[in-house]
Amino acid sequence: MDEEYDAIVLGTGLKECILSGMLSVSGKKVLHIDRNKYYGGESASITPLDELFTRFNLDAPGEKYGRGRDWNVDLIPKFLMANGSLVKLLIHTGVTRYLEFKSIEGSYVYKGGKIAKVPVDQKEALASDLMGMFEKRRFRNFLIYVQDFREDDPKTWKDFDPTKSNMQALYDKFGLDRNTQDFTGHALALFRDDDYLNDPAVNTIRRIKLYSDSLARYGKSPYLYPMYGLGELPQGFARLSAIYGGTYMLDKPIDEIVLGEGGKVIGVRSGNEVAKCKQVYCDPSYVPDKVRKKGQVIRCICLIDHPIPNTKDALSTQIIIPQKQVGRKSDIYVSLVSYTHQVAAKGWFIGMVSTTVETDNPENEIKPGLDLLGPITQKFVSVSDYYEPVDKGLESHIFISESYDATTHFETTCLDVLDIFKRGTGEEFDFSKIKHELGDEEQ
Amino acid sequence: MATTPRGGGTAQRPNGASQNKICQFKLVLLGESAVGKSSLVLRFVKGQFHEYQESTIGAAFLTQTLCIDDTAVKFEIWDTAGQERYHSLAPMYYRGAQAAIVVYDIQNQDSFQRAKTWVKELQRQASPNIVIALAGNKADLSNSRVVEYEEAKQYAEENGLLFMETSAKTAMNVNDIFLAIAKKLPKNDGAGNQGSGQGRRLAEVEQNRQTNNCCK
């Protein structure tokens, strides 16, 4: 440990592992430390099942749930958009070679106490029971507009300037009613609240395109999920970093981030050892005095022995409950994965309900989501604060990631990572630095 | 490579003849730092040896194919990338491995003791059917030997491991140990598929989709 590094990364959550990989690939000498003896931090998948019960101060469950080692339970639920930034990062870095994925089978949206499949193409729009007959036609016209839309070709904008006019204006142009706006904004464009209505329409168009391009890519839904759980993702990027020379230490407590002149970081101390460095990258838990609370997220992990009712027995599902449907400011997300992803013992499912906390009684807030799951065998509820750094780290050279938010996918995760990389190195990440042939060597 | 199915399986000809069956297996290397893990792989895959091999070889994994009778056995060989040094190998490393070579240096007693710990770790973490080989490397330096051949052989027999002393430098027993593993791996239909989680690699998913589209 007593060496000098370009960068020391603290915590092996997904963001830190991606950063570590990108820094190593860029030729930096990296030391990557975690205080825990396992990879993943908050983005770990917990195994065996007893470990999850222990974590929530519950007694070990016994035989009921099959073999404990067959379980890998995510603490934070998210899916990958098949055409999204994380998939691009995985492919460009070659980390995808360590992973296997499955498509999520169903994508649903909640309306009036029931769930319905999210319609994404014209055929589905016309068949959907989310809308009446005339509304279906209007929605179909809207979808065609989005599909034909090219940012670089104003002719496809059809007398509407989406860079200047807001999304509400675009909805109004097509005469879409509130319900249709609701599922378009929340289940297709995946906005967490309604602020987007006042932003330029082009942002929403991009996101709907991401959804439909993702869907077009692999089939039943736009979402992918890694076999053995999300905890595989940080491990994959950690391996990338190691292959490019990164040094890994787990189970290593961090006692101090050592500052030098002008408050600039000069090293990291563990016990009597000090590793020198020019920069530190870390998650909020390593620097409690340099982050502020931004809000709270409630997440409820549910072990269940059946698929979600009314999803055609899908072995994996996402359901979005748009805020207005249940009188809230932010959406409620429901996700389901199962034994088919090697995250649960045969016959078992893991449901997860999460949202941004708005009241003093967060458990009551997620009730509409829990009600969709049917009988639940075991619940694990956590309410966690989420933090953002108080500064951009440009003076201290300590670059801090934001906690994982309530969104159901990794787009904000990747944005944060790319932004931190740019702040830390002063440049955008250059994907061409990855030597693909290294991993592809055939004899 | 990126478009090859992880699980492998058999490549049957359209007429149903099962000639040239291809089985793909994930093989992981384990052992203390500097016992010659990477050197063994480089010797096996490329026929090269470097006296001052850098501590990591910078590859995600290397592949090499051996032929046994009518079967091509393709190894996807994972090196530790140095993550063994501070006991920070990720569970992903063992995941789905169907074979492992645990390496020690015949000049270093500690590395042999450490190899025994790795074997225990594999028996605990890896799939129950994993084929494990023990390699006493640097056999060309037998003048400074401290781990006796018989001692290691007896340990291997007691634990059901394949065992050979190897030298990446002279190539002694390098191909042989991989060949012995290949012979011991199951090659019936569906073999080379057990470690797979039955998911798909991303690049492959894309290819499948194209295939599906052709059929529509």
PDB file of N, CA, C and O in Angstrom, chain A residues 118-156:
ATOM      1  N   VAL A 118     -47.223  -1.470 -21.680  1.00  0.00           N
ATOM      2  CA  VAL A 118     -46.843  -0.170 -22.228  1.00  0.00           C
ATOM      3  C   VAL A 118     -46.805  -0.272 -23.750  1.00  0.00           C
ATOM      4  O   VAL A 118     -46.065  -1.070 -24.300  1.00  0.00           O
ATOM      5  N   PRO A 119     -47.652   0.495 -24.446  1.00  0.00           N
ATOM      6  CA  PRO A 119     -47.658   0.403 -25.907  1.00  0.00           C
ATOM      7  C   PRO A 119     -46.527   1.234 -26.499  1.00  0.00           C
ATOM      8  O   PRO A 119     -46.292   2.358 -26.085  1.00  0.00           O
ATOM      9  N   VAL A 120     -45.786   0.663 -27.435  1.00  0.00           N
ATOM     10  CA  VAL A 120     -44.675   1.420 -27.994  1.00  0.00           C
ATOM     11  C   VAL A 120     -44.704   1.547 -29.496  1.00  0.00           C
ATOM     12  O   VAL A 120     -44.048   2.411 -30.045  1.00  0.00           O
ATOM     13  N   ASP A 121     -45.423   0.659 -30.173  1.00  0.00           N
ATOM     14  CA  ASP A 121     -45.488   0.868 -31.616  1.00  0.00           C
ATOM     15  C   ASP A 121     -46.963   1.069 -32.002  1.00  0.00           C
ATOM     16  O   ASP A 121     -47.858   0.971 -31.171  1.00  0.00           O
ATOM     17  N   GLN A 122     -47.160   1.349 -33.276  1.00  0.00           N
ATOM     18  CA  GLN A 122     -48.505   1.700 -33.719  1.00  0.00           C
ATOM     19  C   GLN A 122     -49.487   0.566 -33.475  1.00  0.00           C
ATOM     20  O   GLN A 122     -50.624   0.770 -33.066  1.00  0.00           O
ATOM     21  N   LYS A 123     -48.992  -0.664 -33.707  1.00  0.00           N
ATOM     22  CA  LYS A 123     -49.864  -1.825 -33.556  1.00  0.00           C
ATOM     23  C   LYS A 123     -50.315  -1.951 -32.100  1.00  0.00           C
ATOM     24  O   LYS A 123     -51.495  -2.117 -31.816  1.00  0.00           O
ATOM     25  N   GLU A 124     -49.332  -1.817 -31.214  1.00  0.00           N
ATOM     26  CA  GLU A 124     -49.665  -1.946 -29.794  1.00  0.00           C
ATOM     27  C   GLU A 124     -50.545  -0.799 -29.324  1.00  0.00           C
ATOM     28  O   GLU A 124     -51.396  -0.971 -28.468  1.00  0.00           O
ATOM     29  N   ALA A 125     -50.295   0.365 -29.889  1.00  0.00           N
ATOM     30  CA  ALA A 125     -51.095   1.532 -29.499  1.00  0.00           C
ATOM     31  C   ALA A 125     -52.558   1.285 -29.837  1.00  0.00           C
ATOM     32  O   ALA A 125     -53.448   1.577 -29.050  1.00  0.00           O
ATOM     33  N   LEU A 126     -52.792   0.711 -30.996  1.00  0.00           N
ATOM     34  CA  LEU A 126     -54.171   0.494 -31.428  1.00  0.00           C
ATOM     35  C   LEU A 126     -54.844  -0.623 -30.634  1.00  0.00           C
ATOM     36  O   LEU A 126     -56.054  -0.645 -30.480  1.00  0.00           O
ATOM     37  N   ALA A 127     -54.034  -1.558 -30.119  1.00  0.00           N
ATOM     38  CA  ALA A 127     -54.611  -2.677 -29.374  1.00  0.00           C
ATOM     39  C   ALA A 127     -54.746  -2.365 -27.886  1.00  0.00           C
ATOM     40  O   ALA A 127     -55.412  -3.074 -27.157  1.00  0.00           O
ATOM     41  N   SER A 128     -54.102  -1.289 -27.447  1.00  0.00           N
ATOM     42  CA  SER A 128     -54.013  -1.025 -26.012  1.00  0.00           C
ATOM     43  C   SER A 128     -55.357  -0.677 -25.397  1.00  0.00           C
ATOM     44  O   SER A 128     -56.172   0.027 -25.992  1.00  0.00           O
ATOM     45  N   ASP A 129     -55.602  -1.184 -24.173  1.00  0.00           N
ATOM     46  CA  ASP A 129     -56.831  -0.781 -23.490  1.00  0.00           C
ATOM     47  C   ASP A 129     -56.590   0.412 -22.565  1.00  0.00           C
ATOM     48  O   ASP A 129     -57.400   0.725 -21.700  1.00  0.00           O
ATOM     49  N   LEU A 130     -55.444   1.072 -22.753  1.00  0.00           N
ATOM     50  CA  LEU A 130     -55.173   2.281 -21.974  1.00  0.00           C
ATOM     51  C   LEU A 130     -55.953   3.482 -22.494  1.00  0.00           C
ATOM     52  O   LEU A 130     -56.123   4.472 -21.804  1.00  0.00           O
ATOM     53  N   MET A 131     -56.381   3.402 -23.756  1.00  0.00           N
ATOM     54  CA  MET A 131     -56.975   4.590 -24.387  1.00  0.00           C
ATOM     55  C   MET A 131     -58.268   4.232 -25.117  1.00  0.00           C
ATOM     56  O   MET A 131     -58.446   3.092 -25.551  1.00  0.00           O
ATOM     57  N   GLY A 132     -59.119   5.225 -25.266  1.00  0.00           N
ATOM     58  CA  GLY A 132     -60.306   5.062 -26.092  1.00  0.00           C
ATOM     59  C   GLY A 132     -59.935   5.120 -27.571  1.00  0.00           C
ATOM     60  O   GLY A 132     -58.792   5.412 -27.925  1.00  0.00           O
ATOM     61  N   MET A 133     -60.897   4.864 -28.445  1.00  0.00           N
ATOM     62  CA  MET A 133     -60.594   4.707 -29.863  1.00  0.00           C
ATOM     63  C   MET A 133     -59.973   5.947 -30.500  1.00  0.00           C
ATOM     64  O   MET A 133     -58.995   5.858 -31.216  1.00  0.00           O
ATOM     65  N   PHE A 134     -60.544   7.125 -30.228  1.00  0.00           N
ATOM     66  CA  PHE A 134     -60.023   8.339 -30.868  1.00  0.00           C
ATOM     67  C   PHE A 134     -58.655   8.711 -30.316  1.00  0.00           C
ATOM     68  O   PHE A 134     -57.768   9.141 -31.040  1.00  0.00           O
ATOM     69  N   GLU A 135     -58.509   8.488 -29.000  1.00  0.00           N
ATOM     70  CA  GLU A 135     -57.232   8.781 -28.363  1.00  0.00           C
ATOM     71  C   GLU A 135     -56.138   7.878 -28.938  1.00  0.00           C
ATOM     72  O   GLU A 135     -55.010   8.317 -29.160  1.00  0.00           O
ATOM     73  N   LYS A 136     -56.490   6.627 -29.222  1.00  0.00           N
ATOM     74  CA  LYS A 136     -55.519   5.701 -29.811  1.00  0.00           C
ATOM     75  C   LYS A 136     -54.953   6.257 -31.114  1.00  0.00           C
ATOM     76  O   LYS A 136     -53.769   6.189 -31.373  1.00  0.00           O
ATOM     77  N   ARG A 137     -55.855   6.814 -31.943  1.00  0.00           N
ATOM     78  CA  ARG A 137     -55.407   7.351 -33.241  1.00  0.00           C
ATOM     79  C   ARG A 137     -54.470   8.539 -33.031  1.00  0.00           C
ATOM     80  O   ARG A 137     -53.459   8.668 -33.700  1.00  0.00           O
ATOM     81  N   ARG A 138     -54.857   9.392 -32.064  1.00  0.00           N
ATOM     82  CA  ARG A 138     -54.003  10.557 -31.798  1.00  0.00           C
ATOM     83  C   ARG A 138     -52.634  10.106 -31.291  1.00  0.00           C
ATOM     84  O   ARG A 138     -51.599  10.614 -31.704  1.00  0.00           O
ATOM     85  N   PHE A 139     -52.645   9.094 -30.418  1.00  0.00           N
ATOM     86  CA  PHE A 139     -51.379   8.579 -29.873  1.00  0.00           C
ATOM     87  C   PHE A 139     -50.539   7.946 -30.985  1.00  0.00           C
ATOM     88  O   PHE A 139     -49.325   8.112 -31.035  1.00  0.00           O
ATOM     89  N   ARG A 140     -51.209   7.249 -31.891  1.00  0.00           N
ATOM     90  CA  ARG A 140     -50.477   6.633 -32.998  1.00  0.00           C
ATOM     91  C   ARG A 140     -49.787   7.710 -33.847  1.00  0.00           C
ATOM     92  O   ARG A 140     -48.634   7.589 -34.219  1.00  0.00           O
ATOM     93  N   ASN A 141     -50.509   8.785 -34.116  1.00  0.00           N
ATOM     94  CA  ASN A 141     -49.907   9.878 -34.881  1.00  0.00           C
ATOM     95  C   ASN A 141     -48.693  10.471 -34.164  1.00  0.00           C
ATOM     96  O   ASN A 141     -47.682  10.796 -34.780  1.00  0.00           O
ATOM     97  N   PHE A 142     -48.841  10.574 -32.868  1.00  0.00           N
ATOM     98  CA  PHE A 142     -47.720  11.078 -32.054  1.00  0.00           C
ATOM     99  C   PHE A 142     -46.509  10.144 -32.167  1.00  0.00           C
ATOM    100  O   PHE A 142     -45.371  10.580 -32.364  1.00  0.00           O
ATOM    101  N   LEU A 143     -46.755   8.833 -32.070  1.00  0.00           N
ATOM    102  CA  LEU A 143     -45.648   7.858 -32.165  1.00  0.00           C
ATOM    103  C   LEU A 143     -44.956   7.926 -33.521  1.00  0.00           C
ATOM    104  O   LEU A 143     -43.737   7.850 -33.620  1.00  0.00           O
ATOM    105  N   ILE A 144     -45.764   8.080 -34.573  1.00  0.00           N
ATOM    106  CA  ILE A 144     -45.183   8.180 -35.920  1.00  0.00           C
ATOM    107  C   ILE A 144     -44.301   9.421 -36.018  1.00  0.00           C
ATOM    108  O   ILE A 144     -43.195   9.383 -36.560  1.00  0.00           O
ATOM    109  N   TYR A 145     -44.788  10.518 -35.416  1.00  0.00           N
ATOM    110  CA  TYR A 145     -44.001  11.758 -35.427  1.00  0.00           C
ATOM    111  C   TYR A 145     -42.648  11.532 -34.745  1.00  0.00           C
ATOM    112  O   TYR A 145     -41.599  11.884 -35.290  1.00  0.00           O
ATOM    113  N   VAL A 146     -42.680  10.891 -33.580  1.00  0.00           N
ATOM    114  CA  VAL A 146     -41.443  10.655 -32.827  1.00  0.00           C
ATOM    115  C   VAL A 146     -40.511   9.720 -33.603  1.00  0.00           C
ATOM    116  O   VAL A 146     -39.307   9.935 -33.691  1.00  0.00           O
ATOM    117  N   GLN A 147     -41.107   8.704 -34.178  1.00  0.00           N
ATOM    118  CA  GLN A 147     -40.326   7.722 -34.929  1.00  0.00           C
ATOM    119  C   GLN A 147     -39.616   8.365 -36.125  1.00  0.00           C
ATOM    120  O   GLN A 147     -38.455   8.084 -36.391  1.00  0.00           O
ATOM    121  N   ASP A 148     -40.326   9.246 -36.827  1.00  0.00           N
ATOM    122  CA  ASP A 148     -39.741   9.873 -38.020  1.00  0.00           C
ATOM    123  C   ASP A 148     -38.843  11.059 -37.694  1.00  0.00           C
ATOM    124  O   ASP A 148     -38.137  11.571 -38.555  1.00  0.00           O
ATOM    125  N   PHE A 149     -38.895  11.508 -36.449  1.00  0.00           N
ATOM    126  CA  PHE A 149     -38.170  12.703 -36.041  1.00  0.00           C
ATOM    127  C   PHE A 149     -36.656  12.512 -36.150  1.00  0.00           C
ATOM    128  O   PHE A 149     -36.110  11.508 -35.689  1.00  0.00           O
ATOM    129  N   ARG A 150     -35.973  13.460 -36.825  1.00  0.00           N
ATOM    130  CA  ARG A 150     -34.504  13.451 -36.852  1.00  0.00           C
ATOM    131  C   ARG A 150     -34.033  14.800 -36.363  1.00  0.00           C
ATOM    132  O   ARG A 150     -34.435  15.825 -36.917  1.00  0.00           O
ATOM    133  N   GLU A 151     -33.185  14.778 -35.339  1.00  0.00           N
ATOM    134  CA  GLU A 151     -32.742  16.051 -34.777  1.00  0.00           C
ATOM    135  C   GLU A 151     -32.032  16.924 -35.792  1.00  0.00           C
ATOM    136  O   GLU A 151     -32.082  18.137 -35.739  1.00  0.00           O
ATOM    137  N   ASP A 152     -31.333  16.252 -36.744  1.00  0.00           N
ATOM    138  CA  ASP A 152     -30.527  17.019 -37.702  1.00  0.00           C
ATOM    139  C   ASP A 152     -31.308  17.365 -38.969  1.00  0.00           C
ATOM    140  O   ASP A 152     -30.751  17.882 -39.922  1.00  0.00           O
ATOM    141  N   ASP A 153     -32.598  17.069 -38.974  1.00  0.00           N
ATOM    142  CA  ASP A 153     -33.378  17.327 -40.184  1.00  0.00           C
ATOM    143  C   ASP A 153     -34.693  18.029 -39.838  1.00  0.00           C
ATOM    144  O   ASP A 153     -35.725  17.405 -39.612  1.00  0.00           O
ATOM    145  N   PRO A 154     -34.652  19.391 -39.815  1.00  0.00           N
ATOM    146  CA  PRO A 154     -35.820  20.170 -39.396  1.00  0.00           C
ATOM    147  C   PRO A 154     -37.083  19.862 -40.200  1.00  0.00           C
ATOM    148  O   PRO A 154     -38.185  20.145 -39.735  1.00  0.00           O
ATOM    149  N   LYS A 155     -36.936  19.272 -41.394  1.00  0.00           N
ATOM    150  CA  LYS A 155     -38.133  18.925 -42.161  1.00  0.00           C
ATOM    151  C   LYS A 155     -39.009  17.929 -41.402  1.00  0.00           C
ATOM    152  O   LYS A 155     -40.223  17.919 -41.542  1.00  0.00           O
ATOM    153  N   THR A 156     -38.339  17.061 -40.592  1.00  0.00           N
ATOM    154  CA  THR A 156     -39.101  16.058 -39.843  1.00  0.00           C
ATOM    155  C   THR A 156     -39.749  16.649 -38.598  1.00  0.00           C
ATOM    156  O   THR A 156     -40.466  15.968 -37.882  1.00  0.00           O
TER     157      THR A 156
END
